[in-house]
Amino acid sequence: NAGVTQTPKFQVLKTGQSMTLQCAQDMNHEYMSWYRQDPGMGLRLIHYSVGAGITDQGEVPNGYNVSRSTTEDFPLRLLSAAPSQTSVYFCASSQRGGYNEQFFGPGTRLTVL
Amino acid sequence: SQKIEQNSEALNIQEGKTATLTCNYTNYSPAYLQWYRQDPGRGPVFLLLIRENEKEKRKERLKVTFDTTLKQSLFHITASQPADSATYLCARFSGGGADGLTFGKGTHLIIQP
């Protein structure tokens, strides 16, 4: 099993550009989520999904969109990138929800100029 | 909101000694606390989950305690090795309608040979 995979590993955007961060898992997990990690701060929940077709907001959802059309994939979209979105983004999945053991991807380091 | 506090200063421990990391939480006791390890440039890796009614949990050289009176969890690594050097994250279920985890900022552990 590949576990949780994320692409790209690194990305540089200009302010106002849009992009999609990809996340996929091959463990048949129902629950998937996105976190951002900034220096001096803990991981913060952006959006999560408890199954295909179901998504909800986390702690810091503004500026991000998500969709979940399949169990395997959970892409994160930045509609109009801002410098404040410079961060490392982690996707995670688990078998039974956000309270359970989370499997994290390797992360995407995003810089917005 | 539910908060998790970890000592953000680096912890230096001599090889072979026991390293003890602290995690304090606010407000009501979470049903679960989780501990993760994060190496530079990588995603967090799950280590242990302890439930509210479990005072202590062990896994090989790792031990976690949960004290609801002190609102604190302690994470111990016995017979520490340089390979244990990493950042250790404590997390609790976010609650409040968000199905995800609230993370502490992490403690950077350095095991010196």
PDB file of C-alpha atoms in Angstrom:
ATOM      1  CA  ASN A   1       0.000   0.000   0.000  1.00  0.00           C
ATOM      2  CA  ALA A   2       1.206   3.499  -0.836  1.00  0.00           C
ATOM      3  CA  GLY A   3      -0.774   4.941   2.106  1.00  0.00           C
ATOM      4  CA  VAL A   4      -1.551   8.644   1.711  1.00  0.00           C
ATOM      5  CA  THR A   5       0.052  10.385  -1.243  1.00  0.00           C
ATOM      6  CA  GLN A   6       0.184  14.094  -1.972  1.00  0.00           C
ATOM      7  CA  THR A   7       1.199  16.047  -5.044  1.00  0.00           C
ATOM      8  CA  PRO A   8       3.004  18.260  -5.691  1.00  0.00           C
ATOM      9  CA  LYS A   9       5.733  18.216  -3.026  1.00  0.00           C
ATOM     10  CA  PHE A  10       6.588  21.872  -3.622  1.00  0.00           C
ATOM     11  CA  GLN A  11       4.720  24.703  -5.325  1.00  0.00           C
ATOM     12  CA  VAL A  12       5.301  28.416  -5.802  1.00  0.00           C
ATOM     13  CA  LEU A  13       2.345  30.592  -6.758  1.00  0.00           C
ATOM     14  CA  LYS A  14       1.807  34.253  -7.402  1.00  0.00           C
ATOM     15  CA  THR A  15      -0.884  36.117  -5.502  1.00  0.00           C
ATOM     16  CA  GLY A  16      -4.246  35.584  -7.159  1.00  0.00           C
ATOM     17  CA  GLN A  17      -3.362  32.331  -8.905  1.00  0.00           C
ATOM     18  CA  SER A  18      -5.405  29.215  -8.307  1.00  0.00           C
ATOM     19  CA  MET A  19      -4.275  25.643  -7.874  1.00  0.00           C
ATOM     20  CA  THR A  20      -5.317  22.249  -6.570  1.00  0.00           C
ATOM     21  CA  LEU A  21      -3.387  20.185  -4.069  1.00  0.00           C
ATOM     22  CA  GLN A  22      -3.961  16.512  -4.681  1.00  0.00           C
ATOM     23  CA  CYS A  23      -4.427  13.857  -2.003  1.00  0.00           C
ATOM     24  CA  ALA A  24      -5.137  10.170  -2.460  1.00  0.00           C
ATOM     25  CA  GLN A  25      -5.256   7.157  -0.160  1.00  0.00           C
ATOM     26  CA  ASP A  26      -5.431   3.452  -0.935  1.00  0.00           C
ATOM     27  CA  MET A  27      -6.530   2.187   2.488  1.00  0.00           C
ATOM     28  CA  ASN A  28     -10.280   2.499   1.834  1.00  0.00           C
ATOM     29  CA  HIS A  29     -10.594   5.039   4.628  1.00  0.00           C
ATOM     30  CA  GLU A  30     -13.881   6.865   4.885  1.00  0.00           C
ATOM     31  CA  TYR A  31     -12.488   9.891   6.707  1.00  0.00           C
ATOM     32  CA  MET A  32     -10.054  12.335   5.067  1.00  0.00           C
ATOM     33  CA  SER A  33      -8.882  15.771   6.120  1.00  0.00           C
ATOM     34  CA  TRP A  34      -6.574  18.660   5.308  1.00  0.00           C
ATOM     35  CA  TYR A  35      -4.322  20.447   7.804  1.00  0.00           C
ATOM     36  CA  ARG A  36      -1.921  23.332   7.432  1.00  0.00           C
ATOM     37  CA  GLN A  37       1.226  23.690   9.513  1.00  0.00           C
ATOM     38  CA  ASP A  38       2.861  27.045  10.110  1.00  0.00           C
ATOM     39  CA  PRO A  39       6.013  27.831  12.125  1.00  0.00           C
ATOM     40  CA  GLY A  40       5.239  28.264  15.809  1.00  0.00           C
ATOM     41  CA  MET A  41       1.710  26.928  15.413  1.00  0.00           C
ATOM     42  CA  GLY A  42       0.191  23.517  15.680  1.00  0.00           C
ATOM     43  CA  LEU A  43      -1.419  21.746  12.789  1.00  0.00           C
ATOM     44  CA  ARG A  44      -4.770  23.378  12.023  1.00  0.00           C
ATOM     45  CA  LEU A  45      -7.741  21.653  10.436  1.00  0.00           C
ATOM     46  CA  ILE A  46      -8.921  23.221   7.157  1.00  0.00           C
ATOM     47  CA  HIS A  47     -11.619  20.870   5.816  1.00  0.00           C
ATOM     48  CA  TYR A  48     -12.598  17.288   6.339  1.00  0.00           C
ATOM     49  CA  SER A  49     -14.800  14.619   4.812  1.00  0.00           C
ATOM     50  CA  VAL A  50     -16.496  11.673   6.481  1.00  0.00           C
ATOM     51  CA  GLY A  51     -17.242   9.943   3.187  1.00  0.00           C
ATOM     52  CA  ALA A  52     -17.716  10.427  -0.540  1.00  0.00           C
ATOM     53  CA  GLY A  53     -20.021  13.347  -1.230  1.00  0.00           C
ATOM     54  CA  ILE A  54     -19.756  14.750   2.318  1.00  0.00           C
ATOM     55  CA  THR A  55     -17.443  17.592   3.315  1.00  0.00           C
ATOM     56  CA  ASP A  56     -17.361  20.089   6.159  1.00  0.00           C
ATOM     57  CA  GLN A  57     -15.317  22.999   7.439  1.00  0.00           C
ATOM     58  CA  GLY A  58     -12.615  22.841  10.049  1.00  0.00           C
ATOM     59  CA  GLU A  59     -10.930  25.581  12.022  1.00  0.00           C
ATOM     60  CA  VAL A  60      -9.455  27.610   9.133  1.00  0.00           C
ATOM     61  CA  PRO A  61     -11.551  27.004   5.977  1.00  0.00           C
ATOM     62  CA  ASN A  62     -11.511  30.486   4.410  1.00  0.00           C
ATOM     63  CA  GLY A  63      -9.854  30.635   0.994  1.00  0.00           C
ATOM     64  CA  TYR A  64     -10.057  26.872   0.443  1.00  0.00           C
ATOM     65  CA  ASN A  65     -12.543  24.579  -1.271  1.00  0.00           C
ATOM     66  CA  VAL A  66     -12.804  20.812  -1.186  1.00  0.00           C
ATOM     67  CA  SER A  67     -14.865  18.089  -2.801  1.00  0.00           C
ATOM     68  CA  ARG A  68     -14.991  14.325  -2.341  1.00  0.00           C
ATOM     69  CA  SER A  69     -16.286  12.494  -5.381  1.00  0.00           C
ATOM     70  CA  THR A  70     -14.545   9.192  -4.564  1.00  0.00           C
ATOM     71  CA  THR A  71     -13.404   7.434  -1.401  1.00  0.00           C
ATOM     72  CA  GLU A  72      -9.789   7.612  -2.553  1.00  0.00           C
ATOM     73  CA  ASP A  73      -9.350  11.288  -3.474  1.00  0.00           C
ATOM     74  CA  PHE A  74      -9.734  14.525  -1.536  1.00  0.00           C
ATOM     75  CA  PRO A  75      -8.344  17.529  -3.436  1.00  0.00           C
ATOM     76  CA  LEU A  76      -7.859  20.942  -1.834  1.00  0.00           C
ATOM     77  CA  ARG A  77      -8.426  23.987  -4.036  1.00  0.00           C
ATOM     78  CA  LEU A  78      -7.014  27.448  -3.536  1.00  0.00           C
ATOM     79  CA  LEU A  79      -9.226  29.749  -5.571  1.00  0.00           C
ATOM     80  CA  SER A  80      -7.145  32.937  -5.348  1.00  0.00           C
ATOM     81  CA  ALA A  81      -3.885  32.389  -3.521  1.00  0.00           C
ATOM     82  CA  ALA A  82      -2.747  34.894  -0.897  1.00  0.00           C
ATOM     83  CA  PRO A  83       0.636  35.196   0.874  1.00  0.00           C
ATOM     84  CA  SER A  84      -1.124  34.188   4.116  1.00  0.00           C
ATOM     85  CA  GLN A  85      -1.661  30.761   2.558  1.00  0.00           C
ATOM     86  CA  THR A  86       2.076  30.118   2.452  1.00  0.00           C
ATOM     87  CA  SER A  87       2.343  26.978   4.542  1.00  0.00           C
ATOM     88  CA  VAL A  88       2.940  23.253   4.568  1.00  0.00           C
ATOM     89  CA  TYR A  89      -0.228  21.320   3.827  1.00  0.00           C
ATOM     90  CA  PHE A  90      -0.869  17.808   5.083  1.00  0.00           C
ATOM     91  CA  CYS A  91      -3.598  15.443   4.045  1.00  0.00           C
ATOM     92  CA  ALA A  92      -4.652  12.718   6.467  1.00  0.00           C
ATOM     93  CA  SER A  93      -7.018   9.781   6.478  1.00  0.00           C
ATOM     94  CA  SER A  94      -8.428   7.400   9.040  1.00  0.00           C
ATOM     95  CA  GLN A  95     -10.773   4.492   9.265  1.00  0.00           C
ATOM     96  CA  ARG A  96     -13.355   5.883  11.624  1.00  0.00           C
ATOM     97  CA  GLY A  97     -13.245   9.623  11.959  1.00  0.00           C
ATOM     98  CA  GLY A  98     -11.232  12.566  13.184  1.00  0.00           C
ATOM     99  CA  TYR A  99     -10.827  11.206  16.700  1.00  0.00           C
ATOM    100  CA  ASN A 100      -9.079   8.076  15.504  1.00  0.00           C
ATOM    101  CA  GLU A 101      -5.492   7.316  14.511  1.00  0.00           C
ATOM    102  CA  GLN A 102      -4.626   9.534  11.541  1.00  0.00           C
ATOM    103  CA  PHE A 103      -2.403   8.526   8.627  1.00  0.00           C
ATOM    104  CA  PHE A 104      -0.667  11.579   7.197  1.00  0.00           C
ATOM    105  CA  GLY A 105       0.748  12.206   3.761  1.00  0.00           C
ATOM    106  CA  PRO A 106       4.243  13.623   3.178  1.00  0.00           C
ATOM    107  CA  GLY A 107       2.997  17.193   2.768  1.00  0.00           C
ATOM    108  CA  THR A 108       3.019  19.925   0.142  1.00  0.00           C
ATOM    109  CA  ARG A 109       5.138  23.010   0.768  1.00  0.00           C
ATOM    110  CA  LEU A 110       3.371  25.993  -0.791  1.00  0.00           C
ATOM    111  CA  THR A 111       4.831  29.469  -1.183  1.00  0.00           C
ATOM    112  CA  VAL A 112       2.656  32.348  -2.354  1.00  0.00           C
ATOM    113  CA  LEU A 113       4.558  35.396  -3.551  1.00  0.00           C
TER     114      LEU A 113
ATOM    115  CA  SER B   1     -12.216  26.526  22.110  1.00  0.00           C
ATOM    116  CA  GLN B   2     -10.252  23.476  23.139  1.00  0.00           C
ATOM    117  CA  LYS B   3      -6.532  24.096  23.475  1.00  0.00           C
ATOM    118  CA  ILE B   4      -3.484  21.874  23.717  1.00  0.00           C
ATOM    119  CA  GLU B   5      -0.284  23.222  25.232  1.00  0.00           C
ATOM    120  CA  GLN B   6       3.118  21.678  24.852  1.00  0.00           C
ATOM    121  CA  ASN B   7       6.463  23.028  25.955  1.00  0.00           C
ATOM    122  CA  SER B   8       7.723  24.550  22.731  1.00  0.00           C
ATOM    123  CA  GLU B   9      11.309  24.748  23.950  1.00  0.00           C
ATOM    124  CA  ALA B  10      13.647  22.015  22.818  1.00  0.00           C
ATOM    125  CA  LEU B  11      14.265  19.218  25.296  1.00  0.00           C
ATOM    126  CA  ASN B  12      17.815  17.880  25.482  1.00  0.00           C
ATOM    127  CA  ILE B  13      18.260  14.431  26.996  1.00  0.00           C
ATOM    128  CA  GLN B  14      21.313  12.241  27.369  1.00  0.00           C
ATOM    129  CA  GLU B  15      21.216   8.940  25.505  1.00  0.00           C
ATOM    130  CA  GLY B  16      19.964   6.109  27.697  1.00  0.00           C
ATOM    131  CA  LYS B  17      17.931   8.375  29.976  1.00  0.00           C
ATOM    132  CA  THR B  18      14.152   8.673  30.062  1.00  0.00           C
ATOM    133  CA  ALA B  19      12.663  11.582  28.144  1.00  0.00           C
ATOM    134  CA  THR B  20       9.399  12.986  29.504  1.00  0.00           C
ATOM    135  CA  LEU B  21       7.241  15.320  27.419  1.00  0.00           C
ATOM    136  CA  THR B  22       4.226  17.196  28.749  1.00  0.00           C
ATOM    137  CA  CYS B  23       0.875  17.966  27.160  1.00  0.00           C
ATOM    138  CA  ASN B  24      -1.683  20.125  28.969  1.00  0.00           C
ATOM    139  CA  TYR B  25      -5.232  20.703  27.807  1.00  0.00           C
ATOM    140  CA  THR B  26      -7.951  23.203  28.687  1.00  0.00           C
ATOM    141  CA  ASN B  27     -11.663  22.942  29.314  1.00  0.00           C
ATOM    142  CA  TYR B  28     -13.297  19.561  29.428  1.00  0.00           C
ATOM    143  CA  SER B  29     -11.329  16.348  29.281  1.00  0.00           C
ATOM    144  CA  PRO B  30     -11.123  14.857  25.816  1.00  0.00           C
ATOM    145  CA  ALA B  31     -12.238  11.273  25.401  1.00  0.00           C
ATOM    146  CA  TYR B  32      -8.911  10.572  23.722  1.00  0.00           C
ATOM    147  CA  LEU B  33      -5.446  12.024  23.522  1.00  0.00           C
ATOM    148  CA  GLN B  34      -3.070  11.091  20.747  1.00  0.00           C
ATOM    149  CA  TRP B  35       0.680  11.382  20.334  1.00  0.00           C
ATOM    150  CA  TYR B  36       2.492  11.702  17.016  1.00  0.00           C
ATOM    151  CA  ARG B  37       6.107  11.891  15.950  1.00  0.00           C
ATOM    152  CA  GLN B  38       7.194  14.279  13.198  1.00  0.00           C
ATOM    153  CA  ASP B  39      10.596  14.291  11.538  1.00  0.00           C
ATOM    154  CA  PRO B  40      11.816  17.331   9.548  1.00  0.00           C
ATOM    155  CA  GLY B  41      10.165  17.570   6.142  1.00  0.00           C
ATOM    156  CA  ARG B  42       7.790  14.687   6.814  1.00  0.00           C
ATOM    157  CA  GLY B  43       4.209  14.165   7.883  1.00  0.00           C
ATOM    158  CA  PRO B  44       3.316  13.214  11.463  1.00  0.00           C
ATOM    159  CA  VAL B  45       3.312   9.528  12.329  1.00  0.00           C
ATOM    160  CA  PHE B  46       0.861   8.133  14.879  1.00  0.00           C
ATOM    161  CA  LEU B  47       2.416   6.644  18.018  1.00  0.00           C
ATOM    162  CA  LEU B  48      -0.156   6.113  20.736  1.00  0.00           C
ATOM    163  CA  LEU B  49      -3.764   6.849  21.627  1.00  0.00           C
ATOM    164  CA  ILE B  50      -4.906   6.898  25.240  1.00  0.00           C
ATOM    165  CA  ARG B  51      -8.519   7.011  26.339  1.00  0.00           C
ATOM    166  CA  GLU B  52      -9.855   9.037  29.232  1.00  0.00           C
ATOM    167  CA  ASN B  53     -10.433   5.925  31.344  1.00  0.00           C
ATOM    168  CA  GLU B  54      -6.947   4.529  30.655  1.00  0.00           C
ATOM    169  CA  LYS B  55      -4.474   5.949  33.138  1.00  0.00           C
ATOM    170  CA  GLU B  56      -1.499   4.537  31.305  1.00  0.00           C
ATOM    171  CA  LYS B  57      -0.635   2.933  27.990  1.00  0.00           C
ATOM    172  CA  ARG B  58       2.607   1.352  26.802  1.00  0.00           C
ATOM    173  CA  LYS B  59       4.151   0.420  23.483  1.00  0.00           C
ATOM    174  CA  GLU B  60       7.697  -0.920  23.539  1.00  0.00           C
ATOM    175  CA  ARG B  61       9.836   1.924  25.001  1.00  0.00           C
ATOM    176  CA  LEU B  62       6.958   4.396  24.935  1.00  0.00           C
ATOM    177  CA  LYS B  63       4.569   5.134  27.779  1.00  0.00           C
ATOM    178  CA  VAL B  64       1.720   7.629  27.901  1.00  0.00           C
ATOM    179  CA  THR B  65      -0.269   8.681  30.957  1.00  0.00           C
ATOM    180  CA  PHE B  66      -3.525  10.584  31.182  1.00  0.00           C
ATOM    181  CA  ASP B  67      -4.373  12.564  34.345  1.00  0.00           C
ATOM    182  CA  THR B  68      -7.820  14.149  34.114  1.00  0.00           C
ATOM    183  CA  THR B  69      -7.361  15.905  37.480  1.00  0.00           C
ATOM    184  CA  LEU B  70      -4.248  17.737  36.307  1.00  0.00           C
ATOM    185  CA  LYS B  71      -5.610  17.978  32.728  1.00  0.00           C
ATOM    186  CA  GLN B  72      -2.328  16.575  31.546  1.00  0.00           C
ATOM    187  CA  SER B  73      -0.771  13.786  29.533  1.00  0.00           C
ATOM    188  CA  LEU B  74       2.843  12.726  29.922  1.00  0.00           C
ATOM    189  CA  PHE B  75       4.769  10.960  27.168  1.00  0.00           C
ATOM    190  CA  HIS B  76       7.816   8.960  28.205  1.00  0.00           C
ATOM    191  CA  ILE B  77      10.561   7.417  26.087  1.00  0.00           C
ATOM    192  CA  THR B  78      12.724   5.071  28.140  1.00  0.00           C
ATOM    193  CA  ALA B  79      16.291   4.112  27.214  1.00  0.00           C
ATOM    194  CA  SER B  80      16.305   7.011  24.749  1.00  0.00           C
ATOM    195  CA  GLN B  81      18.394   6.814  21.587  1.00  0.00           C
ATOM    196  CA  PRO B  82      19.631   9.492  19.161  1.00  0.00           C
ATOM    197  CA  ALA B  83      17.154   8.054  16.611  1.00  0.00           C
ATOM    198  CA  ASP B  84      14.343   9.194  18.944  1.00  0.00           C
ATOM    199  CA  SER B  85      15.245  12.815  18.184  1.00  0.00           C
ATOM    200  CA  ALA B  86      12.210  14.403  16.540  1.00  0.00           C
ATOM    201  CA  THR B  87       9.272  16.687  17.261  1.00  0.00           C
ATOM    202  CA  TYR B  88       6.480  15.061  19.253  1.00  0.00           C
ATOM    203  CA  LEU B  89       2.930  16.293  18.855  1.00  0.00           C
ATOM    204  CA  CYS B  90       0.025  15.906  21.240  1.00  0.00           C
ATOM    205  CA  ALA B  91      -3.524  16.077  19.873  1.00  0.00           C
ATOM    206  CA  ARG B  92      -7.075  15.956  21.133  1.00  0.00           C
ATOM    207  CA  PHE B  93     -10.404  15.613  19.380  1.00  0.00           C
ATOM    208  CA  SER B  94     -11.506  19.123  18.386  1.00  0.00           C
ATOM    209  CA  GLY B  95     -15.184  18.751  19.218  1.00  0.00           C
ATOM    210  CA  GLY B  96     -17.501  21.694  18.785  1.00  0.00           C
ATOM    211  CA  GLY B  97     -18.926  20.272  15.578  1.00  0.00           C
ATOM    212  CA  ALA B  98     -15.572  19.880  13.820  1.00  0.00           C
ATOM    213  CA  ASP B  99     -14.617  16.256  13.328  1.00  0.00           C
ATOM    214  CA  GLY B 100     -10.858  16.563  13.514  1.00  0.00           C
ATOM    215  CA  LEU B 101      -7.920  16.966  15.840  1.00  0.00           C
ATOM    216  CA  THR B 102      -6.548  19.993  17.675  1.00  0.00           C
ATOM    217  CA  PHE B 103      -2.767  19.756  17.860  1.00  0.00           C
ATOM    218  CA  GLY B 104      -0.241  21.265  20.196  1.00  0.00           C
ATOM    219  CA  LYS B 105       2.748  23.079  18.737  1.00  0.00           C
ATOM    220  CA  GLY B 106       4.984  20.134  19.506  1.00  0.00           C
ATOM    221  CA  THR B 107       8.093  19.580  21.577  1.00  0.00           C
ATOM    222  CA  HIS B 108      11.436  19.177  19.813  1.00  0.00           C
ATOM    223  CA  LEU B 109      13.332  16.347  21.512  1.00  0.00           C
ATOM    224  CA  ILE B 110      17.088  16.015  21.081  1.00  0.00           C
ATOM    225  CA  ILE B 111      18.820  12.887  22.341  1.00  0.00           C
ATOM    226  CA  GLN B 112      22.531  13.509  22.710  1.00  0.00           C
ATOM    227  CA  PRO B 113      24.996  10.614  22.390  1.00  0.00           C
TER     228      PRO B 113
END
